[in-house]
Protein backbone atom coordinates (compact mmCIF):
# COMPACT_ATOMS: atom_id res chain seq x y z
CA UNK A 1 0.00 0.00 0.00
CA UNK A 2 1.38 3.40 -0.90
CA UNK A 3 1.57 5.61 2.15
CA UNK A 4 -0.64 8.65 2.13
CA UNK A 5 0.99 12.04 1.80
CA UNK A 6 1.04 13.85 5.14
CA UNK A 7 -2.01 16.08 5.28
CA UNK A 8 -1.23 19.71 5.99
CA UNK A 9 -4.64 21.28 6.41
CA UNK A 10 -7.33 20.77 9.01
CA UNK A 11 -9.96 20.58 6.31
CA UNK A 12 -8.29 17.62 4.66
CA UNK A 13 -7.99 15.76 7.96
CA UNK A 14 -11.59 16.31 8.95
CA UNK A 15 -12.76 15.12 5.56
CA UNK A 16 -10.99 11.76 5.96
CA UNK A 17 -12.75 8.66 7.29
CA UNK A 18 -13.07 8.49 11.08
CA UNK A 19 -14.28 4.96 11.74
CA UNK A 20 -11.09 3.63 13.38
CA UNK A 21 -9.61 0.17 13.28
CA UNK A 22 -12.47 -1.80 14.75
CA UNK A 23 -12.69 -5.09 16.58
CA UNK A 24 -15.19 -7.60 15.22
CA UNK A 25 -14.18 -10.64 17.25
CA UNK A 26 -17.61 -11.57 18.54
CA UNK A 27 -19.16 -11.62 15.05
CA UNK A 28 -16.43 -11.73 12.42
CA UNK A 29 -17.25 -11.04 8.82
CA UNK A 30 -16.82 -14.13 6.66
CA UNK A 31 -13.95 -14.16 4.21
CA UNK A 32 -12.97 -16.59 1.51
CA UNK A 33 -10.58 -19.18 2.99
CA UNK A 34 -7.28 -19.62 1.22
CA UNK A 35 -5.68 -22.96 0.61
CA UNK A 36 -2.26 -21.36 0.92
CA UNK A 37 -0.47 -22.09 4.19
CA UNK A 38 0.09 -18.94 6.33
CA UNK A 39 3.70 -17.86 5.99
CA UNK A 40 6.06 -16.53 8.68
CA UNK A 41 8.80 -13.99 8.24
CA UNK A 42 11.10 -12.05 10.49
CA UNK A 43 13.61 -12.55 13.25
CA UNK A 44 16.72 -10.43 13.82
CA UNK A 45 18.63 -12.22 11.08
CA UNK A 46 15.90 -12.14 8.43
CA UNK A 47 14.29 -8.73 7.84
CA UNK A 48 11.06 -8.71 5.86
CA UNK A 49 11.65 -8.45 2.12
CA UNK A 50 8.75 -5.99 1.96
CA UNK A 51 10.25 -3.59 4.51
CA UNK A 52 9.81 0.06 3.74
CA UNK A 53 12.59 2.48 2.87
CA UNK A 54 12.78 5.75 4.87
CA UNK A 55 10.85 7.52 2.10
CA UNK A 56 7.73 5.47 2.85
CA UNK A 57 7.24 7.15 6.18
CA UNK A 58 7.62 4.04 8.34
CA UNK A 59 9.27 6.32 10.91
CA UNK A 60 8.04 9.91 11.39
CA UNK A 61 10.64 12.58 10.65
CA UNK A 62 12.26 14.73 13.30
CA UNK A 63 14.28 14.14 16.46
CA UNK A 64 12.47 12.31 19.28
CA UNK A 65 12.65 13.44 22.86
CA UNK A 66 14.58 10.74 24.71
CA UNK A 67 14.87 12.30 28.17
CA UNK A 68 11.75 11.51 30.26
CA UNK A 69 12.29 14.62 32.40
CA UNK A 70 11.90 16.87 29.37
CA UNK A 71 9.18 14.85 27.68
CA UNK A 72 5.89 16.31 26.55
CA UNK A 73 3.19 15.02 28.93
CA UNK A 74 1.42 13.43 25.95
CA UNK A 75 4.20 11.15 24.74
CA UNK A 76 5.65 7.68 25.11
CA UNK A 77 8.68 9.04 26.99
CA UNK A 78 6.22 10.46 29.53
CA UNK A 79 4.61 7.02 29.87
CA UNK A 80 8.09 5.59 30.37
CA UNK A 81 8.69 7.93 33.31
CA UNK A 82 5.27 7.40 34.89
CA UNK A 83 4.91 5.33 38.06
CA UNK A 84 2.49 2.40 37.96
CA UNK A 85 1.15 0.14 40.67
CA UNK A 86 -1.91 -1.69 39.30
CA UNK A 87 -3.53 -2.07 42.71
CA UNK A 88 -6.95 -3.18 43.95
CA UNK A 89 -7.75 -6.07 41.63
CA UNK A 90 -11.24 -7.06 42.76
CA UNK A 91 -13.35 -9.97 41.59
CA UNK A 92 -16.82 -8.46 41.92
CA UNK A 93 -19.12 -11.26 40.77
CA UNK A 94 -19.24 -14.46 38.75
CA UNK A 95 -20.60 -13.89 35.24
CA UNK A 96 -20.45 -17.48 34.01
CA UNK A 97 -19.00 -20.84 34.88
CA UNK A 98 -18.17 -23.95 32.87
CA UNK A 99 -16.02 -27.02 33.35
CA UNK A 100 -12.89 -25.26 32.06
CA UNK A 101 -12.98 -21.86 33.77
CA UNK A 102 -14.94 -19.29 35.74
CA UNK A 103 -15.65 -15.86 34.27
CA UNK A 104 -15.57 -12.94 36.71
CA UNK A 105 -16.40 -9.27 36.44
CA UNK A 106 -13.41 -7.37 37.85
CA UNK A 107 -12.10 -3.90 38.53
CA UNK A 108 -8.61 -2.61 39.21
CA UNK A 109 -6.91 0.76 39.66
CA UNK A 110 -5.11 2.64 36.91
CA UNK A 111 -3.71 5.75 38.54
CA UNK A 112 -6.69 7.62 39.96
CA UNK A 113 -9.15 5.74 37.73
CA UNK A 114 -10.98 2.46 38.18
CA UNK A 115 -10.94 0.14 35.17
CA UNK A 116 -13.45 -2.66 34.65
CA UNK A 117 -13.01 -5.88 32.73
CA UNK A 118 -13.44 -9.63 32.83
CA UNK A 119 -11.17 -12.27 34.32
CA UNK A 120 -11.30 -15.90 33.21
CA UNK A 121 -9.78 -18.23 35.80
CA UNK A 122 -9.07 -21.87 34.79
CA UNK A 123 -10.57 -24.63 36.92
CA UNK A 124 -7.23 -26.46 37.14
CA UNK A 125 -4.93 -25.81 40.11
CA UNK A 126 -2.80 -22.67 39.90
CA UNK A 127 -0.95 -20.45 39.93
CA UNK A 128 -1.43 -20.08 36.18
CA UNK A 129 0.29 -18.20 33.39
CA UNK A 130 -1.74 -15.17 32.32
CA UNK A 131 -2.44 -12.97 29.32
CA UNK A 132 -3.73 -9.38 29.27
CA UNK A 133 -5.98 -8.76 26.25
CA UNK A 134 -6.24 -5.32 24.61
CA UNK A 135 -9.31 -5.06 22.39
CA UNK A 136 -9.69 -3.11 19.17
CA UNK A 137 -11.77 0.00 18.62
CA UNK A 138 -15.43 -0.32 19.58
CA UNK A 139 -17.49 2.84 20.04
CA UNK A 140 -17.57 3.43 23.83
CA UNK A 141 -21.25 4.38 23.48
CA UNK A 142 -22.14 0.78 22.58
CA UNK A 143 -19.29 -1.07 24.29
CA UNK A 144 -20.15 -3.52 27.08
CA UNK A 145 -17.80 -5.20 29.57
CA UNK A 146 -15.54 -7.81 27.99
CA UNK A 147 -16.72 -7.11 24.44
CA UNK A 148 -14.16 -7.85 21.77
CA UNK A 149 -11.65 -10.71 21.67
CA UNK A 150 -14.40 -13.08 22.83
CA UNK A 151 -12.89 -16.02 20.97
CA UNK A 152 -9.44 -15.38 22.43
CA UNK A 153 -10.82 -15.07 25.96
CA UNK A 154 -12.35 -18.53 25.74
CA UNK A 155 -9.53 -20.19 23.79
CA UNK A 156 -6.76 -19.10 26.17
CA UNK A 157 -8.69 -19.90 29.35
CA UNK A 158 -9.40 -23.41 28.09
CA UNK A 159 -5.65 -23.86 27.67
CA UNK A 160 -4.81 -22.95 31.23
CA UNK A 161 -4.31 -19.19 31.06
CA UNK A 162 -5.81 -16.63 33.38
CA UNK A 163 -7.20 -14.01 31.00
CA UNK A 164 -7.72 -10.37 31.94
CA UNK A 165 -9.63 -8.48 29.23
CA UNK A 166 -9.48 -4.76 29.99
CA UNK A 167 -12.30 -2.37 29.17
CA UNK A 168 -10.07 0.76 29.05
CA UNK A 169 -11.10 4.11 30.53
CA UNK A 170 -14.39 5.54 29.21
CA UNK A 171 -15.63 2.00 28.43
CA UNK A 172 -18.32 0.00 30.27
CA UNK A 173 -18.01 0.55 34.04
CA UNK A 174 -14.54 2.13 33.85
CA UNK A 175 -13.96 5.67 35.10
CA UNK A 176 -14.38 8.56 32.70
CA UNK A 177 -11.40 10.46 31.33
CA UNK A 178 -12.57 13.56 29.44
CA UNK A 179 -9.08 14.17 28.02
CA UNK A 180 -8.69 10.70 26.52
CA UNK A 181 -9.09 11.73 22.87
CA UNK A 182 -6.97 14.87 23.28
CA UNK A 183 -4.29 12.64 24.83
CA UNK A 184 -4.43 10.42 21.71
CA UNK A 185 -5.82 7.54 23.82
CA UNK A 186 -2.43 6.97 25.45
CA UNK A 187 -4.42 6.39 28.63
CA UNK A 188 -5.41 3.01 27.19
CA UNK A 189 -1.74 2.06 27.38
CA UNK A 190 -1.63 3.10 31.04
CA UNK A 191 -4.67 0.91 31.70
CA UNK A 192 -2.99 -2.05 29.99
CA UNK A 193 0.26 -1.63 31.92
CA UNK A 194 -1.64 -1.43 35.20
CA UNK A 195 -3.61 -4.54 34.21
CA UNK A 196 -0.37 -6.54 34.16
CA UNK A 197 0.67 -5.20 37.54
CA UNK A 198 -2.78 -5.94 38.95
CA UNK A 199 -2.53 -9.53 37.71
CA UNK A 200 0.78 -9.95 39.51
CA UNK A 201 -1.07 -9.53 42.81
CA UNK A 202 -3.62 -12.29 42.07
CA UNK A 203 -3.44 -15.59 43.90
CA UNK A 204 -4.39 -17.29 40.63
CA UNK A 205 -1.43 -15.96 38.62
CA UNK A 206 2.25 -16.79 38.38
CA UNK A 207 3.64 -13.20 38.32
CA UNK A 208 6.65 -14.27 36.26
CA UNK A 209 4.56 -15.76 33.43
CA UNK A 210 2.46 -12.98 31.91
CA UNK A 211 2.04 -12.08 28.24
CA UNK A 212 0.08 -9.39 26.38
CA UNK A 213 -2.08 -9.72 23.28
CA UNK A 214 -3.73 -6.90 21.36
CA UNK A 215 -5.88 -6.74 18.27
CA UNK A 216 -6.29 -3.87 15.81
CA UNK A 217 -6.21 -0.68 17.93
CA UNK A 218 -5.24 -2.96 20.82
CA UNK A 219 -2.20 -3.98 18.80
CA UNK A 220 -1.07 -0.38 19.00
CA UNK A 221 -1.77 -0.36 22.75
CA UNK A 222 0.39 -3.47 23.08
CA UNK A 223 3.29 -1.96 21.10
CA UNK A 224 3.06 1.19 23.23
CA UNK A 225 3.25 -0.88 26.42
CA UNK A 226 6.30 -2.80 25.17
CA UNK A 227 8.25 0.39 24.50
CA UNK A 228 7.02 2.31 27.55
CA UNK A 229 7.69 -0.46 30.08
CA UNK A 230 10.23 -2.97 28.73
CA UNK A 231 10.33 -6.12 30.85
CA UNK A 232 6.70 -5.73 31.91
CA UNK A 233 5.65 -8.98 30.19
CA UNK A 234 7.51 -11.94 28.71
CA UNK A 235 5.95 -11.81 25.24
CA UNK A 236 3.84 -9.55 23.03
CA UNK A 237 1.35 -10.67 20.36
CA UNK A 238 -0.47 -8.37 17.94
CA UNK A 239 -3.24 -9.25 15.48
CA UNK A 240 -4.12 -7.07 12.48
CA UNK A 241 -2.55 -4.09 14.16
CA UNK A 242 -2.87 -0.41 13.45
CA UNK A 243 0.33 1.32 12.34
CA UNK A 244 3.25 1.75 14.70
CA UNK A 245 3.52 5.24 13.18
CA UNK A 246 0.77 7.29 14.85
CA UNK A 247 0.70 9.78 11.97
CA UNK A 248 -0.63 7.08 9.66
CA UNK A 249 -3.42 6.21 12.09
CA UNK A 250 -4.35 9.85 12.61
CA UNK A 251 -4.52 10.47 8.89
CA UNK A 252 -6.62 7.38 8.25
CA UNK A 253 -9.02 7.85 11.18
CA UNK A 254 -9.09 11.42 12.49
CA UNK A 255 -11.26 11.31 15.63
CA UNK A 256 -14.13 13.51 14.44
CA UNK A 257 -14.05 17.23 13.55
CA UNK A 258 -14.06 18.63 17.10
CA UNK A 259 -11.39 16.28 18.45
CA UNK A 260 -9.25 16.62 15.33
CA UNK A 261 -9.34 20.41 15.59
CA UNK A 262 -8.44 20.29 19.30
CA UNK A 263 -5.53 17.90 18.67
CA UNK A 264 -4.09 20.03 15.88
CA UNK A 265 -4.44 23.20 17.96
CA UNK A 266 -2.67 21.53 20.87
CA UNK A 267 0.16 19.74 19.04
CA UNK A 268 0.33 21.04 15.49
CA UNK A 269 0.07 19.21 12.21
CA UNK A 270 2.50 16.29 11.71
CA UNK A 271 4.42 18.15 8.96
CA UNK A 272 4.91 21.20 11.17
CA UNK A 273 5.64 19.51 14.51
CA UNK A 274 7.26 16.19 13.59
CA UNK A 275 9.00 15.83 16.97
CA UNK A 276 5.70 15.57 18.84
CA UNK A 277 4.35 12.96 16.44
CA UNK A 278 7.55 10.92 16.62
CA UNK A 279 7.23 10.84 20.39
CA UNK A 280 3.73 9.33 20.28
CA UNK A 281 4.74 6.66 17.74
CA UNK A 282 6.01 3.35 19.16
CA UNK A 283 8.16 2.72 16.07
CA UNK A 284 10.40 5.56 17.24
CA UNK A 285 11.33 3.62 20.36
CA UNK A 286 11.58 0.03 19.18
CA UNK A 287 15.16 -0.01 20.47
CA UNK A 288 13.62 -0.19 23.96
CA UNK A 289 11.67 -3.42 23.35
CA UNK A 290 13.03 -6.40 25.29
CA UNK A 291 10.31 -9.00 24.65
CA UNK A 292 9.87 -11.23 21.59
CA UNK A 293 7.00 -10.03 19.42
CA UNK A 294 4.65 -12.14 17.29
CA UNK A 295 2.55 -10.44 14.61
CA UNK A 296 -0.42 -11.89 12.69
CA UNK A 297 -2.01 -10.13 9.72
CA UNK A 298 -4.45 -11.10 6.98
CA UNK A 299 -3.25 -10.32 3.47
CA UNK A 300 -6.74 -9.12 2.45
CA UNK A 301 -7.20 -6.77 5.43
CA UNK A 302 -8.97 -3.68 4.05
CA UNK A 303 -9.14 -1.95 7.43
CA UNK A 304 -5.57 -2.06 8.71
CA UNK A 305 -3.28 -2.54 5.70
CA UNK A 306 -0.85 -5.44 5.96
CA UNK A 307 1.91 -3.04 4.89
CA UNK A 308 1.75 -1.60 8.40
CA UNK A 309 2.68 -4.91 10.01
CA UNK A 310 5.41 -5.47 7.46
CA UNK A 311 6.91 -2.08 8.29
CA UNK A 312 6.59 -2.77 12.00
CA UNK A 313 8.42 -6.07 11.53
CA UNK A 314 11.12 -4.36 9.49
CA UNK A 315 11.63 -1.69 12.16
CA UNK A 316 11.78 -4.25 14.98
CA UNK A 317 14.30 -6.43 13.16
CA UNK A 318 16.36 -3.38 12.17
CA UNK A 319 16.54 -2.59 15.91
CA UNK A 320 17.84 -6.11 16.53
CA UNK A 321 14.67 -7.37 18.17
CA UNK A 322 13.20 -10.86 17.98
CA UNK A 323 10.05 -10.53 15.90
CA UNK A 324 8.02 -12.79 13.62
CA UNK A 325 5.18 -11.95 11.25
CA UNK A 326 2.69 -14.56 10.03
CA UNK A 327 0.67 -13.48 7.02
CA UNK A 328 -2.60 -15.19 6.08
CA UNK A 329 -3.70 -15.19 2.43
CA UNK A 330 -7.40 -14.45 1.96
CA UNK A 331 -7.99 -13.32 5.54
CA UNK A 332 -9.68 -9.98 6.17
CA UNK A 333 -9.42 -7.87 9.32
CA UNK A 334 -11.41 -10.37 11.41
CA UNK A 335 -9.78 -13.76 10.96
CA UNK A 336 -12.08 -16.66 10.04
CA UNK A 337 -10.60 -19.78 8.41
CA UNK A 338 -7.07 -19.14 9.67
CA UNK A 339 -8.07 -18.10 13.19
CA UNK A 340 -7.49 -21.57 14.76
CA UNK A 341 -4.05 -21.74 13.15
CA UNK A 342 -3.18 -18.26 14.36
CA UNK A 343 -4.20 -19.12 17.92
CA UNK A 344 -2.30 -22.40 17.89
CA UNK A 345 0.77 -20.45 16.82
CA UNK A 346 0.08 -17.89 19.55
CA UNK A 347 -0.04 -20.48 22.34
CA UNK A 348 3.09 -22.19 21.01
CA UNK A 349 4.83 -18.80 20.99
CA UNK A 350 3.75 -18.05 24.57
CA UNK A 351 5.02 -21.39 25.75
CA UNK A 352 8.33 -20.84 23.96
CA UNK A 353 8.73 -17.65 25.99
CA UNK A 354 7.88 -19.39 29.24
CA UNK A 355 4.32 -18.08 29.48
C-alpha angles and dihedrals in degrees: 000000000000110000116245118250111256108266114235103186132066091226093059092049095049091049092057123094115279104190098111130213100301134205116232099170098129093053110016120193112247118250132187109269116234124221090212114105113244109257129220127213136171141054126146092281098046116050117194112271088222095056116140126247118232090264091066092068097242086145120036115241124251136057116296122225106247101175110086091205091062097037124127107252089239099059143090091251087058090052088050091057095044120107117235132190108164094208135170102039102183128185100213103180143339112261098181142347134203136162093275104044148346120243116216134186107231143179132198137174125264106182106301092341132088115225123200128207145131129277122202112200118192118235092229119094116279173211089132136192111256142209128203111214122210112197128214127250115305119163105261088221091068100026118118129192113290094005114152128037089044093149092050092048091057097038095052095043091052088055095055103270126132103228124205112189109191123213095203123221116304090027128108110320095346121120119270122253110189092191096054097107094041087052089054090246091287085141088074087065090052089052091051094049091049090048090062092048091048090052090054089065094054120108088219096059135076098223092209094056108062128131134181129225127186134179129207106322086008088060087063090048089053093050090049091052092050093055097038096049111020111193093028093117135013098235141012126211126187128187123200090338131196116244121292085221105078092203090067092052093047092050093048097044113020105187099245128295098282096046093042091052092048092049093050092047091051101042109012130237116305092248092053100040105029094157093064093049092048089054093056093048117090092208088070091064104038088123086075096058113111101171128082111255128212119196128193123189136167114232091221095050106141094179104052108022115233088229087075093061091045090054091046090052091048092051093048093049091045087056089053095251127146106250136153130191122201114196122199119207113223095012119128127203093291107052117230119159095022096043095097090050092048092051093047088053090047094054091045089052092049091050091049088057093048096257 
